[in-house]
mmCIF file of C-alpha atoms in Angstrom:
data_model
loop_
_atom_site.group_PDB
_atom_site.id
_atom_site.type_symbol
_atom_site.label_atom_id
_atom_site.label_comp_id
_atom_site.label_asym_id
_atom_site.label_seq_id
_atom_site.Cartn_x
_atom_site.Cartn_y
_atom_site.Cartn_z
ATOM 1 C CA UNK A 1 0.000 0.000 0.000
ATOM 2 C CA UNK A 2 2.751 2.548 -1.231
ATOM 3 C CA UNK A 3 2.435 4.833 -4.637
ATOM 4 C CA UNK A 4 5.448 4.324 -6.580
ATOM 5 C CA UNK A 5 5.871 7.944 -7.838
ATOM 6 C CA UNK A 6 9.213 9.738 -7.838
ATOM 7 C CA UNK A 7 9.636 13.549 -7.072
ATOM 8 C CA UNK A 8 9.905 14.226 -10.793
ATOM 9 C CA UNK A 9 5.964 12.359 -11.075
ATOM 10 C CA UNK A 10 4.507 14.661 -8.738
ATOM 11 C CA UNK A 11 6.062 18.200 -9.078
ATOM 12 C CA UNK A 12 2.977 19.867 -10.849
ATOM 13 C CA UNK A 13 -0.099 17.964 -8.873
ATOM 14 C CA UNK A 14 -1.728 20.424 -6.836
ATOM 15 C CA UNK A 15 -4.479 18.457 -5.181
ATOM 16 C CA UNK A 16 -3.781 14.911 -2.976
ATOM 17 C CA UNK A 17 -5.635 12.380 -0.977
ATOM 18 C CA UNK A 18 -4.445 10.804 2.085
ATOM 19 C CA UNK A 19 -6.021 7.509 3.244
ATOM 20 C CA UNK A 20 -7.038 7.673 6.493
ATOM 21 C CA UNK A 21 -7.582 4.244 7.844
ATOM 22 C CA UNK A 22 -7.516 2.431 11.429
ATOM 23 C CA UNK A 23 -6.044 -1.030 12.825
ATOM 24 C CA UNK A 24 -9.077 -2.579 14.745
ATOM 25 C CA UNK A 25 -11.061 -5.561 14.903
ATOM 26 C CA UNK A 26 -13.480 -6.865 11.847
ATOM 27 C CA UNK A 27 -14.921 -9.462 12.883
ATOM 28 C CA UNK A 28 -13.793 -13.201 12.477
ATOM 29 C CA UNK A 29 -13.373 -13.082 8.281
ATOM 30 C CA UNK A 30 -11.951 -9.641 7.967
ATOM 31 C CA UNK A 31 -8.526 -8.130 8.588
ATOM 32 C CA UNK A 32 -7.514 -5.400 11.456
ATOM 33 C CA UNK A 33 -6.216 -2.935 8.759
ATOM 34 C CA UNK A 34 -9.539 -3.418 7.029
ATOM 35 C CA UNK A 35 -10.076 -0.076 7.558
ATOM 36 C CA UNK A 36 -7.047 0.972 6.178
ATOM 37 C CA UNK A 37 -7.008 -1.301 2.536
ATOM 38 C CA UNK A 38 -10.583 0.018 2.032
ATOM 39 C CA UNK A 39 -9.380 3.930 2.000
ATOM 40 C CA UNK A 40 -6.399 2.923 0.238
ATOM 41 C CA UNK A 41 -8.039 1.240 -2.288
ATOM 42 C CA UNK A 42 -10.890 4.123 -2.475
ATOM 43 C CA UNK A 43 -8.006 6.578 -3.088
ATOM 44 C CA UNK A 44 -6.154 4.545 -5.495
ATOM 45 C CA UNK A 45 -9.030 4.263 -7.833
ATOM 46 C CA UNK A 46 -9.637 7.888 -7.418
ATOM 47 C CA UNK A 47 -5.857 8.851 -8.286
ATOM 48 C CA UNK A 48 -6.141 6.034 -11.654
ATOM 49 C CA UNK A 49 -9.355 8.583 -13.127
ATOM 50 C CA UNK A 50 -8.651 11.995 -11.648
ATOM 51 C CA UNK A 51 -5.030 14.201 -11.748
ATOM 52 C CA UNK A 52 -4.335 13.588 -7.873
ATOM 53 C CA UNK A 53 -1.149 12.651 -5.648
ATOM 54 C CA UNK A 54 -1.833 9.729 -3.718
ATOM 55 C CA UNK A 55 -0.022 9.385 -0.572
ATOM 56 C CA UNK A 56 0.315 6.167 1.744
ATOM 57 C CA UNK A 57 -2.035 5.596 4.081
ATOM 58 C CA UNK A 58 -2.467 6.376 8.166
ATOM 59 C CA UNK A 59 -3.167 3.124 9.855
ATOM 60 C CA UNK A 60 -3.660 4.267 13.076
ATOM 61 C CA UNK A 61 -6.472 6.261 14.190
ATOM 62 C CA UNK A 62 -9.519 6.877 16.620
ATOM 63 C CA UNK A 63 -10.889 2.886 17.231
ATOM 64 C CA UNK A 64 -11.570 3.379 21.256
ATOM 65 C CA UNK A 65 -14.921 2.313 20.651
ATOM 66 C CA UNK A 66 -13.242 -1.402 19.291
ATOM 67 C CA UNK A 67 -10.927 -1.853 22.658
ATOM 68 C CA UNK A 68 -12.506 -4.732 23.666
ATOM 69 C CA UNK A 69 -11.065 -6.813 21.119
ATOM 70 C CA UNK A 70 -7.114 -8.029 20.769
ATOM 71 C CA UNK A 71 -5.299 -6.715 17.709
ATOM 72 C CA UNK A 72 -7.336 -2.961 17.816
ATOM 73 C CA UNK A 73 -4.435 0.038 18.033
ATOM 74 C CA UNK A 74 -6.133 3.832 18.756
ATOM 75 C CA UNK A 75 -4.536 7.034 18.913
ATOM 76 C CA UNK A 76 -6.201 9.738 20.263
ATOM 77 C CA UNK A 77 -8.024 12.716 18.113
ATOM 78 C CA UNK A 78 -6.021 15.346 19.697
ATOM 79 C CA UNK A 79 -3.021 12.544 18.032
ATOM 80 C CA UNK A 80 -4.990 12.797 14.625
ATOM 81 C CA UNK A 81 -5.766 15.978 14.427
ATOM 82 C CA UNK A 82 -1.806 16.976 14.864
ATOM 83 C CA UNK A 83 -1.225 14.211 11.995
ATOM 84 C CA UNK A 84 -3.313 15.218 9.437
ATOM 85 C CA UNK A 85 -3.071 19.220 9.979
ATOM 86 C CA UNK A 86 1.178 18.410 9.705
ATOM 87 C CA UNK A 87 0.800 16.312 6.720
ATOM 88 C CA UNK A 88 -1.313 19.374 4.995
ATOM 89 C CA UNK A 89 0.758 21.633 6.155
ATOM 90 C CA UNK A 90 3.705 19.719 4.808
ATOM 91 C CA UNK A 91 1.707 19.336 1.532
ATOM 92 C CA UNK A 92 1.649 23.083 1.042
ATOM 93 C CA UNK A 93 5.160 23.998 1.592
ATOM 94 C CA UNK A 94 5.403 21.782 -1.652
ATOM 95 C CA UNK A 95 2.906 23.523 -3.671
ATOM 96 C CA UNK A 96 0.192 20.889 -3.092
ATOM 97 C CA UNK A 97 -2.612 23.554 -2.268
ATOM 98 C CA UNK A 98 -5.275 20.725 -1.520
ATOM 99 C CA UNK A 99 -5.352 18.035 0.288
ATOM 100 C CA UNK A 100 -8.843 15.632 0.498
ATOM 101 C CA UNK A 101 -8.844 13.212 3.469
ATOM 102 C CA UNK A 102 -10.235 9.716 2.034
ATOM 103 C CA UNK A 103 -11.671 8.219 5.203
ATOM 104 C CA UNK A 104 -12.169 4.291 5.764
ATOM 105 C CA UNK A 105 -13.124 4.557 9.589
ATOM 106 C CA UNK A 106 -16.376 6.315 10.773
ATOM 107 C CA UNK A 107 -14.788 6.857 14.382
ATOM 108 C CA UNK A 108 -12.714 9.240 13.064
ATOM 109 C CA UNK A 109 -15.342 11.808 13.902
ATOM 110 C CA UNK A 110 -12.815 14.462 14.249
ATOM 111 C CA UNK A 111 -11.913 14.623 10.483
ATOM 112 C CA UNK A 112 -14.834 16.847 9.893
ATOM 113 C CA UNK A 113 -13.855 19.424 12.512
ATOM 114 C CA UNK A 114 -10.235 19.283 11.103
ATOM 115 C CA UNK A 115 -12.002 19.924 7.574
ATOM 116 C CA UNK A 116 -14.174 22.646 8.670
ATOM 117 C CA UNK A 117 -11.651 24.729 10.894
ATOM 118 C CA UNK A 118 -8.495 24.360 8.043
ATOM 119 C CA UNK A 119 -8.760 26.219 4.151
ATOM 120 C CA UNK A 120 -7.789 23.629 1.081
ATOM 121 C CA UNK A 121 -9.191 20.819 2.855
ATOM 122 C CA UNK A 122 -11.994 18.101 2.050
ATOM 123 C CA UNK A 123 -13.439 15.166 3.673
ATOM 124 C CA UNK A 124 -14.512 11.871 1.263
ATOM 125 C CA UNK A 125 -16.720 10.140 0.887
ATOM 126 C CA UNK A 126 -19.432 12.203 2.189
ATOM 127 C CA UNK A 127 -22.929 10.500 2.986
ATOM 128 C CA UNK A 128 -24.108 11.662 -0.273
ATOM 129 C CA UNK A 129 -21.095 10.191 -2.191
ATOM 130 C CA UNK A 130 -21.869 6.764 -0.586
ATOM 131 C CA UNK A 131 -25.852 7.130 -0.946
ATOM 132 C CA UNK A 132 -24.593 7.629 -4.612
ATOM 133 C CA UNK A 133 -22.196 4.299 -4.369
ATOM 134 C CA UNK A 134 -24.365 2.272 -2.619
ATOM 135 C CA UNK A 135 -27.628 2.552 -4.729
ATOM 136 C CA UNK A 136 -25.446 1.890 -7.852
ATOM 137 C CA UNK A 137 -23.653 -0.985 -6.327
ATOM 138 C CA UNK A 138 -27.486 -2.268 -5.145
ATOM 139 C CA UNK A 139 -26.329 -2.583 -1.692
ATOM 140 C CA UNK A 140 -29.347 -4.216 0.548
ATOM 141 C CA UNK A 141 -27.982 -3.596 3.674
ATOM 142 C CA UNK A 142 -29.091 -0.042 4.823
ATOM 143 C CA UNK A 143 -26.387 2.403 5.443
ATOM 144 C CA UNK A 144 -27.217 2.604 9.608
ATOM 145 C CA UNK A 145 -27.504 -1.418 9.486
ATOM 146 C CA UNK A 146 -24.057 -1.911 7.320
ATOM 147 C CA UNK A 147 -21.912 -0.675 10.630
ATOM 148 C CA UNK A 148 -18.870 -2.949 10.720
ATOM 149 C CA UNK A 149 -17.552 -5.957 8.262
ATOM 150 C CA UNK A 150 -20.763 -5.825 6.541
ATOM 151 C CA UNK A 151 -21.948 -6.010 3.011
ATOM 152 C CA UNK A 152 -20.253 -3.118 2.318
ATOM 153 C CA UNK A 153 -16.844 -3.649 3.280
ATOM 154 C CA UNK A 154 -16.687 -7.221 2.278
ATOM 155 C CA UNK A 155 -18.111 -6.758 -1.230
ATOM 156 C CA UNK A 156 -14.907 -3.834 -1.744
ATOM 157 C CA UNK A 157 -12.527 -6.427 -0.410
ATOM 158 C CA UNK A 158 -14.097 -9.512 -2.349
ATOM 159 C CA UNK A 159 -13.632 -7.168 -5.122
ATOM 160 C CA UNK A 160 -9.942 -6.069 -4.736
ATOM 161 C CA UNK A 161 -8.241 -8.017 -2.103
ATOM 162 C CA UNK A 162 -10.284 -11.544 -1.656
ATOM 163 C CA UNK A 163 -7.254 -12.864 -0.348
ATOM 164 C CA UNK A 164 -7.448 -10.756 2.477
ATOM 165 C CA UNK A 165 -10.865 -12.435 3.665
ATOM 166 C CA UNK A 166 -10.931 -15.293 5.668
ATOM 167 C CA UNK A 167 -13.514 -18.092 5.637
ATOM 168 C CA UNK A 168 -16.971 -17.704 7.518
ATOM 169 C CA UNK A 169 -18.488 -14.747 6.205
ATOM 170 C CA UNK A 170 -21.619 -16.271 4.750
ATOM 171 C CA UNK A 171 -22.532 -16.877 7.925
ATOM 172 C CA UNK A 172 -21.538 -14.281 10.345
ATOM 173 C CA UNK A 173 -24.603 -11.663 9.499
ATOM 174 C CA UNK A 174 -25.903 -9.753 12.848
ATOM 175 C CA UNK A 175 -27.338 -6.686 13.516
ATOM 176 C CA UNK A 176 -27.817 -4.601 16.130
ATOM 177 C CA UNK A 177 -30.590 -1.893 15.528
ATOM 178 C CA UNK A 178 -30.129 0.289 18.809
ATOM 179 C CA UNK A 179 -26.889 1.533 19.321
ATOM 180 C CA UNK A 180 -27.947 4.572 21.514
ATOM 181 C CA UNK A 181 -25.155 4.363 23.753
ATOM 182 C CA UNK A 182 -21.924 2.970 21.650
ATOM 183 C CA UNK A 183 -19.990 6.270 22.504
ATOM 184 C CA UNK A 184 -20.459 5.808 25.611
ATOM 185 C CA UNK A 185 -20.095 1.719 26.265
ATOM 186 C CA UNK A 186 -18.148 1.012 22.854
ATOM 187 C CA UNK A 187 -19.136 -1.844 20.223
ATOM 188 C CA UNK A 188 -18.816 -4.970 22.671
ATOM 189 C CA UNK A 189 -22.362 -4.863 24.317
ATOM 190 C CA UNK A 190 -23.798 -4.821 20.735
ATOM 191 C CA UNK A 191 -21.997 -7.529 19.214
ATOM 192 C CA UNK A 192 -20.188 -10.085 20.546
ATOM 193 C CA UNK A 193 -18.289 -11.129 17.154
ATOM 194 C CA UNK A 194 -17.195 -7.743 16.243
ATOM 195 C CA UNK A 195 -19.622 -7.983 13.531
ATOM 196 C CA UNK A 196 -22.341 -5.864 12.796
ATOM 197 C CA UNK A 197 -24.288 -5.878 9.498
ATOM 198 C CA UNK A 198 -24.951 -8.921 6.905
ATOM 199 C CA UNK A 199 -21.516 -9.851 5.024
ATOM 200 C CA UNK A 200 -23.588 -12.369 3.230
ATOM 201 C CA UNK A 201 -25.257 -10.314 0.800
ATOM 202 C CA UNK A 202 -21.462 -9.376 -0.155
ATOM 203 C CA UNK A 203 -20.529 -9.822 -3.492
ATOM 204 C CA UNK A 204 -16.821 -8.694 -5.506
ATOM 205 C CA UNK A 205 -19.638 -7.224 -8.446
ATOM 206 C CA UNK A 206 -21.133 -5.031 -5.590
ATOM 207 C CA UNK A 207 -17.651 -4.041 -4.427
ATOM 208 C CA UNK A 208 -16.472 -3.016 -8.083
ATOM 209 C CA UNK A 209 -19.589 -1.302 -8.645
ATOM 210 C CA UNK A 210 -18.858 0.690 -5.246
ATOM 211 C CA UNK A 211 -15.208 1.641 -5.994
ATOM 212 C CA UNK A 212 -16.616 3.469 -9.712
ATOM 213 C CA UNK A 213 -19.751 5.118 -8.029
ATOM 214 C CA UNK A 214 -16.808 6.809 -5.407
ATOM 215 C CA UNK A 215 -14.369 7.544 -8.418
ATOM 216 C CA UNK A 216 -17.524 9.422 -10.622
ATOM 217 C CA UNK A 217 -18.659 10.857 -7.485
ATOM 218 C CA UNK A 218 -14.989 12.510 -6.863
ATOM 219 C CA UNK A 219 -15.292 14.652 -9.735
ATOM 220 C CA UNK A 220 -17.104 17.001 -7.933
ATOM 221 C CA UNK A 221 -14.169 17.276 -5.291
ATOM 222 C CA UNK A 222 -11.926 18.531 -7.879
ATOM 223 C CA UNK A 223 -14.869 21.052 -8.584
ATOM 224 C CA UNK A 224 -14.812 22.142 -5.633
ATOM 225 C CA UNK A 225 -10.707 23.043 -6.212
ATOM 226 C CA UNK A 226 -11.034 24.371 -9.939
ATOM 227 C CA UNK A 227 -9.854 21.192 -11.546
ATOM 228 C CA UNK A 228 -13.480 19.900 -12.603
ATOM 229 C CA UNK A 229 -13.414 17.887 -15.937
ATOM 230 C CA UNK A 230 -9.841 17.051 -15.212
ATOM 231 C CA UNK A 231 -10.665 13.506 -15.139
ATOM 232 C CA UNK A 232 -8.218 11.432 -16.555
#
């Protein structure tokens, strides 16, 4: 999960995207950087159709909520926060006036403060760009329902990285409708698996279909910097 690019490649991009993953539990079938291949591979099929810099990934971010499983790593958001606001900073000293955070990890909560108090800064995908991904991948699971290892993330790894998936998730499907207090308590009263959504209904068709609907959807990021029909 490293671009290849020299400093000669990248010299006249003005716009990036930084992966922003995690390192926590997915369940029995999944693997703890889930989070992390899933933004990766989001932002790599952004960077093949649009004139971006794609950066490597950070693996680490805000999983608190998944502490009661072995393997799950957190940092905290005051830790993010100081991450990502470098890395843009960094990013601008070298004439890279843009910087979209591709996020794989719906703890990190934070990211849309960082977004909202910083200039040259986006968030993706945005509920909208996933509505727009889901309904053209024909996702059944509904968005609240498809929390963790789902359909959704096991159809994008199916897709691009089946041999990342272990055996078992045709059968690991549960759900857990009220979550009221999973800020508070975390994920383990909800799910004793780690699992919450229906990985059965996954499919590597549903997964490629989700990767395009977030690539056509990204145009309108590069709108939002000047660069729209840039697409390459």
């Amino acid at each position: 999960m490293f671009p290849s690019d020299t400093t000669v490649d990248v010299r006249d991009q003005r716009v990036a995207v930084l992966p922003v993953g995690s390192t926590e539990q997915h369940g029995p079938h999944l693997p703890l950087a889930t989070d992390s291949v899933i933004a990766w591979t989001i932002a790599s099929e952004i960077a093949a159709k649009h004139p971006v810099r794609l950066l490597p990934p950070v693996q680490f971010s805000c999983s608190q909520e998944h502490a009661g499983w072995p393997g799950t790593v957190s940092i905290s958001a005051r830790t993010l926060i100081s991450v990502v606001t470098d890395i843009a900073d960094s990013l601008r000293r070298n004439g890279v006036t843009s910087l979209v955070l591709v996020n794989g990890h719906g703890g990190n909560y934070v990211l849309s403060n960082v977004v909202q108090e910083s200039e040259g800064l986006a968030l993706f995908p945005g509920r909208d760009d996933w509505a727009f991904a889901r309904e053209k991948a024909g996702i059944e699971t509904s968005a609240y329902s498809d929390m963790h290892a789902g359909e959704l993330e096991t159809s994008i790894l199916l897709h691009a990285h089946p041999d990342l998936i272990r055996p078992g998730y045709e059968t690991a499907d549960h759900l857990a409708e009220d979550r009221r207090h999973m800020l508070t308590l975390g994920l383990a009263p909800y799910t004793e698996s780690g699992v919450i959504g229906r990985p059965s209904l996954a499919s590597a068709r549903k997964g490629e279909l989700l990767l395009a609907g977030l690539a056509e959807s990204f145009r309108h990021y590069l709108d939002l910097f000047g660069l729209g029909g840039a697409a390459t």
